[in-house]
Amino acid sequence: APNSLKAATVGVAALITAFIVILLLLVVTHPSPAALVASIASREIQFAIYLSIVTSIASTAISILIAVPSAYALARYDFLGKHAVNTIVDMPLALPPLVAGVGLLLFFGTTPIGKALAEAGLVFIFTPLGIIVAQVFVNFPFMLRIMRSTFEGISPRYEYVAKTLGCTDLQALWRVTLPMATSGLIAGGVITWAKGIGEFGAALMIAGATRMKTETLPISLFLNMSCGELEMAISAATILIVISVVSL
Amino acid sequence: APNSLKAATVGVAALITAFIVILLLLVVTHPSPAALVASIASREIQFAIYLSIVTSIASTAISILIAVPSAYALARYDFLGKHAVNTIVDMPLALPPLVAGVGLLLFFGTTPIGKALAEAGLVFIFTPLGIIVAQVFVNFPFMLRIMRSTFEGISPRYEYVAKTLGCTDLQALWRVTLPMATSGLIAGGVITWAKGIGEFGAALMIAGATRMKTETLPISLFLNMSCGELEMAISAATILIVISVVSL
Amino acid sequence: MLEIEHVSKDMGEFVLKDASLQVNDGEYLVIIGPTGAGKTILLETLAGIYPPDSGRVVLDGRDITDVPPRERNICMVYQDYMLFPHLTVAENIGFGLRNRKVEATEIERKVTDAARFLAIDHLLHRHPDTLSGGEQQRAAIARAIVMEPALLLLDEPLSALDGQTREKLRKELRRLHDLYGITVIHVTHNFEEVFSLADRVAVIRGGEIVQVGEPHEVFRKPNCEFVANFVGVENLFHGRCVQKGDLCEIDAGGVRIVSATCSGDGEVTATVRPEDILISRTPLDSSAQNSLKGTIVDIVDNGMVVRITVDAGIPFVVVLTRRGVVDLDIHQDEEVWITFKASSVHVF
Amino acid sequence: MLEIEHVSKDMGEFVLKDASLQVNDGEYLVIIGPTGAGKTILLETLAGIYPPDSGRVVLDGRDITDVPPRERNICMVYQDYMLFPHLTVAENIGFGLRNRKVEATEIERKVTDAARFLAIDHLLHRHPDTLSGGEQQRAAIARAIVMEPALLLLDEPLSALDGQTREKLRKELRRLHDLYGITVIHVTHNFEEVFSLADRVAVIRGGEIVQVGEPHEVFRKPNCEFVANFVGVENLFHGRCVQKGDLCEIDAGGVRIVSATCSGDGEVTATVRPEDILISRTPLDSSAQNSLKGTIVDIVDNGMVVRITVDAGIPFVVVLTRRGVVDLDIHQDEEVWITFKASSVHVF
């Protein structure tokens, strides 16, 4: 049969696709619609939704503030150690989130800087602030990668022209390059936000899993699974699936 | 100052780089060398290393078996629903691992297929088999993405020529395209393997965290953190950092 | 004999529409056409890479329309070589023979023979990426001919090469064909390859084969406006060339044309640009080597310029300014002299 | 006046080596040189994009070497327009004025004026990506000239445009310069732009400025072999052109040359390819419009061909085959006639 290789390879692709779809449907259809509505209306899930949204928006905003200047520096300038910086800023993507969380825990718990911040009222350990910092640390590289390639794709000559037309360096970036980078900014923002919503391992290490305090949707899923509250757990999972599918 | 924008943006990049390096150093230098050696020599960490290596190698092998044919189908053939397949096979990357784990738990725990497999002796829930399936599900898209773009970068005309020279479709793939795709296969394999070693959320859901049974390095880190065994936890983290840095 | 019968194939970007063509045993057929005309898709359909939507392909009396490529004994050489980069040149050339389970010593003998014929026997242990373009194409041709194919398909085999290498390899292709009597279909958009290689030429356009015939037939008597425009070469002469000192003389249908640019004796094709020809009422005592007497058979005023056809044994098209025509006061059926320099004669 | 004094800059791939140059107020200076010669880096250094490694740039007596671009009042137009895609044409043209905090109504007036001058006032509300290449370049030029810059830098401004658009915009540039008396440095590798635009021309090579002068000076008397080879145009004539019916007559230093391809009266530069000129001992009664008597002042045998210089009031270089020279039996200092067709005269 001339098409047996096609049949076999497309078959594998179709099977794995079917498996993924079935898995998602299993989760989404597991609770009865009534139970799902009741769970979502519960104070606990409401809190988890609220906390997830607040922390993920905050972490996305901070990621943009960190990643955009770094990406610009890496795309436009030559400087000593650029190659090392380029490699290290991608490091959090290769690191297991649990390990990143332990690192953050040690930094904010044991170093003078962490202690000074705590004394100044900025407590990260076992607080929602810790969730935000965990999301930022693990997910800003997504933003940085996308913005780096976006900036690299915009000719620096646009800025040169802007500068001859009276712009400072910063104005040229703000009025010309950033508006041209909008689509990259949006794409990066959506990915960073969706990843932030789903962040679990790093947040678990630094912020812990405290009901109604550091309970984001993934933490809620974990807590309710742990104590057998399947309906609640799967409601959280369903909401997370909806967010992933929408952000894709 | 003409270089203030450069100074500011490079400064941000340098700061974030320094922060990442400090975090990693904090983890690696936290235990005393003696305590680190003692932890690594302990039966528990030895088991975690062994289980991590076995499960990650197994999951990488399975990922290759799934991803290479799928990637080949997506790169070479047109078929009905190709666009949907292309999107859905990337889905596990967008999904929080916890949710993937819940999906796997429901599939193997509640569906007839899962029950049939369990009766045939293939038990995935709370077993190392579950860890492998979790790693495969979450990480095979890395392999698939890399192989898809590798295959897309190899002109199909090499296969055409091979076929006029007497090869079947499968022989052309095996003797021409796959050897030309070696570098992609290695890159994809390393990433899939490193991600598998670090996998936590999905494995936690389906395989649970049972000491000396489903205790991979990330699970060990989690278990030991939970019960305050900081030395043990950080030894596991250190090993994971070394693996991440080496595989980068 | 290869018979292509009403073959159609729609690949979206490229199409083949009801293409019919016959290629005789040992024939060298060149297919020309503009970019995107469906030249490659025709070759790949013949090789069996994809099945046609309709129509039949018959090789030596056997319907091979649904036969997979490996059982057709048709080999293909692409413009960009497609040598397997992970294999040495020797392994590349022997690739097909190994698939046929030929004995190792026999493979080695055949590979060495083919490599020697194509003057790449010193490169057998190298990998393709260390070779020049011309050497790679020689290896690709060797890989095809060791299979002794019933039909050899060449897809713009010389297009990626530089001028000199192209010229050399063109001669090799001719020699190869003459020696092995192999049947060849060669796709190109280079007219020089038509005149130096083709027994017959086919013109393809938008997936349709619009004209087939001997090169001079097609170039002299295009059967439609598209072919006329596409092959649009004026003052095209065919004849025997004899070297005389620095120059060459071409006997084109009894008319002697002197050229400064040809090399070696034999059958050649030559052109002169209509702008390079002067018209006068008396022979010019000038430095120009070519001075011919003829009759004006046609005068066409194109606005900017005037096109005059002078029959001097063979017809010459000359372009003049309108003022030139008025000043010379020349008219239809009058006798004039045409003059052009030996360096204006382009030979290929 | 702009003074560039011993400016050096090493950017790795491109360099500038001890470049010195003066540009007078209102002058149109064209810089030519091969690809990678450092043309763009010179302009960008003048605009202040990067500081030179050494040397000074002085504009109107003020040392601007370390002045940031925005305070230089030097504008730049690139080959590929660099219009801001997120702004309309009007917003692009007014971009610099807004930075100067010019009043909105004043901006609108200036933008409209510049757009009208460049015939793009009907496009002001469009976005750049909906414009043709020529329209985009007009907008980019408008964006620069509304700033009334002390110096306008043009980096191959016509290279990305097709033939006709290029011709048109070249005339616009000339008109713009004549009308506004703006000082222009225009970088190109197109010689036609030199003769139609330049007051003076500078030749740059490997970051060094090797010759500066009026176009005819540089093209007639190259000061080194590089310039001679680079500008290598033979039979280059300068003169007044007068239209006569279909043809034009050019008075080149007293010699009358008839051309078929020029359009309109005025000062022009013309060339004839040496291969297009015939030599004879007597005047030819041919269709060719140009027939001149002259003396052979030089014969150089180059192997394949022989180069003969004939002084016919102005010098003409003619290329013959060796056989042609022998047959004609011509020698140094002899009188001959040279003949070439009006259509062989290329005017720009």
PDB file of N, CA and C in Angstrom, chain C residues 286-344:
ATOM      1  N   SER C 286      34.333  48.888 -44.058  1.00  0.00           N
ATOM      2  CA  SER C 286      34.507  49.151 -42.629  1.00  0.00           C
ATOM      3  C   SER C 286      35.256  48.004 -41.978  1.00  0.00           C
ATOM      4  N   SER C 287      35.419  48.114 -40.681  1.00  0.00           N
ATOM      5  CA  SER C 287      36.084  47.075 -39.924  1.00  0.00           C
ATOM      6  C   SER C 287      35.176  45.868 -39.701  1.00  0.00           C
ATOM      7  N   ALA C 288      33.893  45.970 -40.032  1.00  0.00           N
ATOM      8  CA  ALA C 288      32.964  44.884 -39.749  1.00  0.00           C
ATOM      9  C   ALA C 288      33.231  43.698 -40.665  1.00  0.00           C
ATOM     10  N   GLN C 289      33.207  42.492 -40.088  1.00  0.00           N
ATOM     11  CA  GLN C 289      33.542  41.279 -40.827  1.00  0.00           C
ATOM     12  C   GLN C 289      32.393  40.788 -41.685  1.00  0.00           C
ATOM     13  N   ASN C 290      31.174  41.134 -41.325  1.00  0.00           N
ATOM     14  CA  ASN C 290      30.024  40.588 -42.019  1.00  0.00           C
ATOM     15  C   ASN C 290      29.358  41.672 -42.856  1.00  0.00           C
ATOM     16  N   SER C 291      29.312  41.461 -44.153  1.00  0.00           N
ATOM     17  CA  SER C 291      28.702  42.408 -45.053  1.00  0.00           C
ATOM     18  C   SER C 291      27.942  41.587 -46.092  1.00  0.00           C
ATOM     19  N   LEU C 292      26.630  41.732 -46.125  1.00  0.00           N
ATOM     20  CA  LEU C 292      25.804  40.862 -46.967  1.00  0.00           C
ATOM     21  C   LEU C 292      24.839  41.706 -47.788  1.00  0.00           C
ATOM     22  N   LYS C 293      24.582  41.257 -48.997  1.00  0.00           N
ATOM     23  CA  LYS C 293      23.627  41.942 -49.859  1.00  0.00           C
ATOM     24  C   LYS C 293      22.283  41.239 -49.737  1.00  0.00           C
ATOM     25  N   GLY C 294      21.217  42.037 -49.684  1.00  0.00           N
ATOM     26  CA  GLY C 294      19.908  41.405 -49.552  1.00  0.00           C
ATOM     27  C   GLY C 294      18.794  42.304 -50.036  1.00  0.00           C
ATOM     28  N   THR C 295      17.575  41.774 -49.966  1.00  0.00           N
ATOM     29  CA  THR C 295      16.402  42.516 -50.413  1.00  0.00           C
ATOM     30  C   THR C 295      15.511  42.803 -49.213  1.00  0.00           C
ATOM     31  N   ILE C 296      15.004  44.010 -49.160  1.00  0.00           N
ATOM     32  CA  ILE C 296      14.096  44.352 -48.067  1.00  0.00           C
ATOM     33  C   ILE C 296      12.756  43.669 -48.340  1.00  0.00           C
ATOM     34  N   VAL C 297      12.358  42.768 -47.470  1.00  0.00           N
ATOM     35  CA  VAL C 297      11.108  42.047 -47.692  1.00  0.00           C
ATOM     36  C   VAL C 297       9.992  42.578 -46.797  1.00  0.00           C
ATOM     37  N   ASP C 298      10.355  43.360 -45.788  1.00  0.00           N
ATOM     38  CA  ASP C 298       9.306  43.822 -44.865  1.00  0.00           C
ATOM     39  C   ASP C 298       9.798  45.053 -44.104  1.00  0.00           C
ATOM     40  N   ILE C 299       8.928  46.044 -43.938  1.00  0.00           N
ATOM     41  CA  ILE C 299       9.237  47.213 -43.118  1.00  0.00           C
ATOM     42  C   ILE C 299       8.065  47.434 -42.166  1.00  0.00           C
ATOM     43  N   VAL C 300       8.327  47.382 -40.868  1.00  0.00           N
ATOM     44  CA  VAL C 300       7.255  47.583 -39.893  1.00  0.00           C
ATOM     45  C   VAL C 300       7.633  48.750 -38.984  1.00  0.00           C
ATOM     46  N   ASP C 301       6.752  49.740 -38.930  1.00  0.00           N
ATOM     47  CA  ASP C 301       7.011  50.914 -38.089  1.00  0.00           C
ATOM     48  C   ASP C 301       6.405  50.672 -36.708  1.00  0.00           C
ATOM     49  N   ASN C 302       7.259  50.586 -35.699  1.00  0.00           N
ATOM     50  CA  ASN C 302       6.779  50.308 -34.339  1.00  0.00           C
ATOM     51  C   ASN C 302       6.686  51.552 -33.470  1.00  0.00           C
ATOM     52  N   GLY C 303       6.657  52.742 -34.080  1.00  0.00           N
ATOM     53  CA  GLY C 303       6.617  53.953 -33.261  1.00  0.00           C
ATOM     54  C   GLY C 303       8.017  54.445 -32.987  1.00  0.00           C
ATOM     55  N   MET C 304       8.623  53.964 -31.926  1.00  0.00           N
ATOM     56  CA  MET C 304       9.978  54.368 -31.582  1.00  0.00           C
ATOM     57  C   MET C 304      10.973  53.964 -32.664  1.00  0.00           C
ATOM     58  N   VAL C 305      10.873  52.708 -33.110  1.00  0.00           N
ATOM     59  CA  VAL C 305      11.847  52.186 -34.059  1.00  0.00           C
ATOM     60  C   VAL C 305      11.137  51.519 -35.231  1.00  0.00           C
ATOM     61  N   VAL C 306      11.914  51.274 -36.273  1.00  0.00           N
ATOM     62  CA  VAL C 306      11.379  50.604 -37.456  1.00  0.00           C
ATOM     63  C   VAL C 306      12.092  49.272 -37.603  1.00  0.00           C
ATOM     64  N   ARG C 307      11.296  48.209 -37.810  1.00  0.00           N
ATOM     65  CA  ARG C 307      11.884  46.871 -37.967  1.00  0.00           C
ATOM     66  C   ARG C 307      11.900  46.522 -39.451  1.00  0.00           C
ATOM     67  N   ILE C 308      13.073  46.242 -39.958  1.00  0.00           N
ATOM     68  CA  ILE C 308      13.200  45.943 -41.384  1.00  0.00           C
ATOM     69  C   ILE C 308      13.706  44.518 -41.541  1.00  0.00           C
ATOM     70  N   THR C 309      13.035  43.736 -42.359  1.00  0.00           N
ATOM     71  CA  THR C 309      13.502  42.381 -42.617  1.00  0.00           C
ATOM     72  C   THR C 309      14.203  42.359 -43.966  1.00  0.00           C
ATOM     73  N   VAL C 310      15.454  41.909 -43.961  1.00  0.00           N
ATOM     74  CA  VAL C 310      16.255  41.853 -45.176  1.00  0.00           C
ATOM     75  C   VAL C 310      16.535  40.387 -45.484  1.00  0.00           C
ATOM     76  N   ASP C 311      16.162  39.950 -46.718  1.00  0.00           N
ATOM     77  CA  ASP C 311      16.456  38.577 -47.103  1.00  0.00           C
ATOM     78  C   ASP C 311      17.800  38.555 -47.804  1.00  0.00           C
ATOM     79  N   ALA C 312      18.798  37.995 -47.100  1.00  0.00           N
ATOM     80  CA  ALA C 312      20.139  37.933 -47.681  1.00  0.00           C
ATOM     81  C   ALA C 312      20.524  36.473 -47.833  1.00  0.00           C
ATOM     82  N   GLY C 313      19.589  35.673 -48.401  1.00  0.00           N
ATOM     83  CA  GLY C 313      19.776  34.225 -48.434  1.00  0.00           C
ATOM     84  C   GLY C 313      19.004  33.633 -47.279  1.00  0.00           C
ATOM     85  N   ILE C 314      19.260  34.161 -46.094  1.00  0.00           N
ATOM     86  CA  ILE C 314      18.415  33.897 -44.933  1.00  0.00           C
ATOM     87  C   ILE C 314      17.920  35.257 -44.440  1.00  0.00           C
ATOM     88  N   PRO C 315      16.767  35.283 -43.777  1.00  0.00           N
ATOM     89  CA  PRO C 315      16.225  36.582 -43.386  1.00  0.00           C
ATOM     90  C   PRO C 315      16.948  37.172 -42.173  1.00  0.00           C
ATOM     91  N   PHE C 316      17.217  38.467 -42.221  1.00  0.00           N
ATOM     92  CA  PHE C 316      17.768  39.193 -41.081  1.00  0.00           C
ATOM     93  C   PHE C 316      16.791  40.283 -40.668  1.00  0.00           C
ATOM     94  N   VAL C 317      16.562  40.413 -39.363  1.00  0.00           N
ATOM     95  CA  VAL C 317      15.746  41.518 -38.868  1.00  0.00           C
ATOM     96  C   VAL C 317      16.693  42.630 -38.411  1.00  0.00           C
ATOM     97  N   VAL C 318      16.442  43.863 -38.877  1.00  0.00           N
ATOM     98  CA  VAL C 318      17.288  45.001 -38.525  1.00  0.00           C
ATOM     99  C   VAL C 318      16.394  46.058 -37.891  1.00  0.00           C
ATOM    100  N   VAL C 319      16.872  46.709 -36.839  1.00  0.00           N
ATOM    101  CA  VAL C 319      16.102  47.773 -36.204  1.00  0.00           C
ATOM    102  C   VAL C 319      16.777  49.113 -36.500  1.00  0.00           C
ATOM    103  N   LEU C 320      16.026  50.062 -36.998  1.00  0.00           N
ATOM    104  CA  LEU C 320      16.532  51.407 -37.278  1.00  0.00           C
ATOM    105  C   LEU C 320      15.658  52.437 -36.578  1.00  0.00           C
ATOM    106  N   THR C 321      16.200  53.639 -36.437  1.00  0.00           N
ATOM    107  CA  THR C 321      15.337  54.736 -36.006  1.00  0.00           C
ATOM    108  C   THR C 321      14.533  55.191 -37.227  1.00  0.00           C
ATOM    109  N   ARG C 322      13.430  55.869 -36.960  1.00  0.00           N
ATOM    110  CA  ARG C 322      12.599  56.319 -38.073  1.00  0.00           C
ATOM    111  C   ARG C 322      13.389  57.281 -38.971  1.00  0.00           C
ATOM    112  N   ARG C 323      14.166  58.138 -38.319  1.00  0.00           N
ATOM    113  CA  ARG C 323      14.996  59.085 -39.052  1.00  0.00           C
ATOM    114  C   ARG C 323      15.955  58.359 -39.986  1.00  0.00           C
ATOM    115  N   GLY C 324      16.525  57.262 -39.490  1.00  0.00           N
ATOM    116  CA  GLY C 324      17.453  56.485 -40.295  1.00  0.00           C
ATOM    117  C   GLY C 324      16.796  56.000 -41.570  1.00  0.00           C
ATOM    118  N   VAL C 325      15.548  55.565 -41.465  1.00  0.00           N
ATOM    119  CA  VAL C 325      14.824  55.068 -42.634  1.00  0.00           C
ATOM    120  C   VAL C 325      14.606  56.203 -43.624  1.00  0.00           C
ATOM    121  N   VAL C 326      14.211  57.389 -43.104  1.00  0.00           N
ATOM    122  CA  VAL C 326      13.940  58.544 -43.964  1.00  0.00           C
ATOM    123  C   VAL C 326      15.231  58.991 -44.671  1.00  0.00           C
ATOM    124  N   ASP C 327      16.316  59.118 -43.878  1.00  0.00           N
ATOM    125  CA  ASP C 327      17.589  59.577 -44.442  1.00  0.00           C
ATOM    126  C   ASP C 327      18.090  58.635 -45.538  1.00  0.00           C
ATOM    127  N   LEU C 328      17.961  57.324 -45.273  1.00  0.00           N
ATOM    128  CA  LEU C 328      18.461  56.356 -46.252  1.00  0.00           C
ATOM    129  C   LEU C 328      17.520  56.236 -47.445  1.00  0.00           C
ATOM    130  N   ASP C 329      16.249  56.630 -47.204  1.00  0.00           N
ATOM    131  CA  ASP C 329      15.236  56.565 -48.253  1.00  0.00           C
ATOM    132  C   ASP C 329      15.114  55.147 -48.811  1.00  0.00           C
ATOM    133  N   ILE C 330      14.922  54.196 -47.914  1.00  0.00           N
ATOM    134  CA  ILE C 330      14.822  52.805 -48.363  1.00  0.00           C
ATOM    135  C   ILE C 330      13.369  52.359 -48.346  1.00  0.00           C
ATOM    136  N   HIS C 331      13.056  51.449 -49.243  1.00  0.00           N
ATOM    137  CA  HIS C 331      11.685  50.972 -49.381  1.00  0.00           C
ATOM    138  C   HIS C 331      11.665  49.476 -49.612  1.00  0.00           C
ATOM    139  N   GLN C 332      10.504  48.931 -49.465  1.00  0.00           N
ATOM    140  CA  GLN C 332      10.270  47.514 -49.700  1.00  0.00           C
ATOM    141  C   GLN C 332      10.831  47.110 -51.067  1.00  0.00           C
ATOM    142  N   ASP C 333      11.361  45.884 -51.128  1.00  0.00           N
ATOM    143  CA  ASP C 333      11.854  45.260 -52.366  1.00  0.00           C
ATOM    144  C   ASP C 333      13.143  45.885 -52.904  1.00  0.00           C
ATOM    145  N   GLU C 334      13.692  46.867 -52.233  1.00  0.00           N
ATOM    146  CA  GLU C 334      14.957  47.432 -52.709  1.00  0.00           C
ATOM    147  C   GLU C 334      16.127  46.577 -52.237  1.00  0.00           C
ATOM    148  N   GLU C 335      17.226  46.693 -52.958  1.00  0.00           N
ATOM    149  CA  GLU C 335      18.426  45.969 -52.554  1.00  0.00           C
ATOM    150  C   GLU C 335      19.264  46.836 -51.617  1.00  0.00           C
ATOM    151  N   VAL C 336      19.740  46.249 -50.527  1.00  0.00           N
ATOM    152  CA  VAL C 336      20.594  46.987 -49.583  1.00  0.00           C
ATOM    153  C   VAL C 336      21.713  46.063 -49.126  1.00  0.00           C
ATOM    154  N   TRP C 337      22.676  46.656 -48.445  1.00  0.00           N
ATOM    155  CA  TRP C 337      23.719  45.872 -47.797  1.00  0.00           C
ATOM    156  C   TRP C 337      23.509  45.925 -46.295  1.00  0.00           C
ATOM    157  N   ILE C 338      23.680  44.778 -45.652  1.00  0.00           N
ATOM    158  CA  ILE C 338      23.655  44.783 -44.188  1.00  0.00           C
ATOM    159  C   ILE C 338      25.055  44.446 -43.693  1.00  0.00           C
ATOM    160  N   THR C 339      25.433  45.098 -42.613  1.00  0.00           N
ATOM    161  CA  THR C 339      26.793  44.978 -42.092  1.00  0.00           C
ATOM    162  C   THR C 339      26.737  44.794 -40.576  1.00  0.00           C
ATOM    163  N   PHE C 340      27.471  43.809 -40.078  1.00  0.00           N
ATOM    164  CA  PHE C 340      27.598  43.681 -38.612  1.00  0.00           C
ATOM    165  C   PHE C 340      28.954  43.086 -38.278  1.00  0.00           C
ATOM    166  N   LYS C 341      29.401  43.397 -37.074  1.00  0.00           N
ATOM    167  CA  LYS C 341      30.742  43.014 -36.655  1.00  0.00           C
ATOM    168  C   LYS C 341      30.782  41.558 -36.192  1.00  0.00           C
ATOM    169  N   ALA C 342      31.924  40.942 -36.345  1.00  0.00           N
ATOM    170  CA  ALA C 342      32.087  39.555 -35.890  1.00  0.00           C
ATOM    171  C   ALA C 342      31.815  39.439 -34.398  1.00  0.00           C
ATOM    172  N   SER C 343      32.137  40.506 -33.651  1.00  0.00           N
ATOM    173  CA  SER C 343      31.936  40.435 -32.198  1.00  0.00           C
ATOM    174  C   SER C 343      30.465  40.570 -31.823  1.00  0.00           C
ATOM    175  N   SER C 344      29.615  40.930 -32.782  1.00  0.00           N
ATOM    176  CA  SER C 344      28.176  41.014 -32.500  1.00  0.00           C
ATOM    177  C   SER C 344      27.498  39.664 -32.656  1.00  0.00           C
TER     178      SER C 344
END
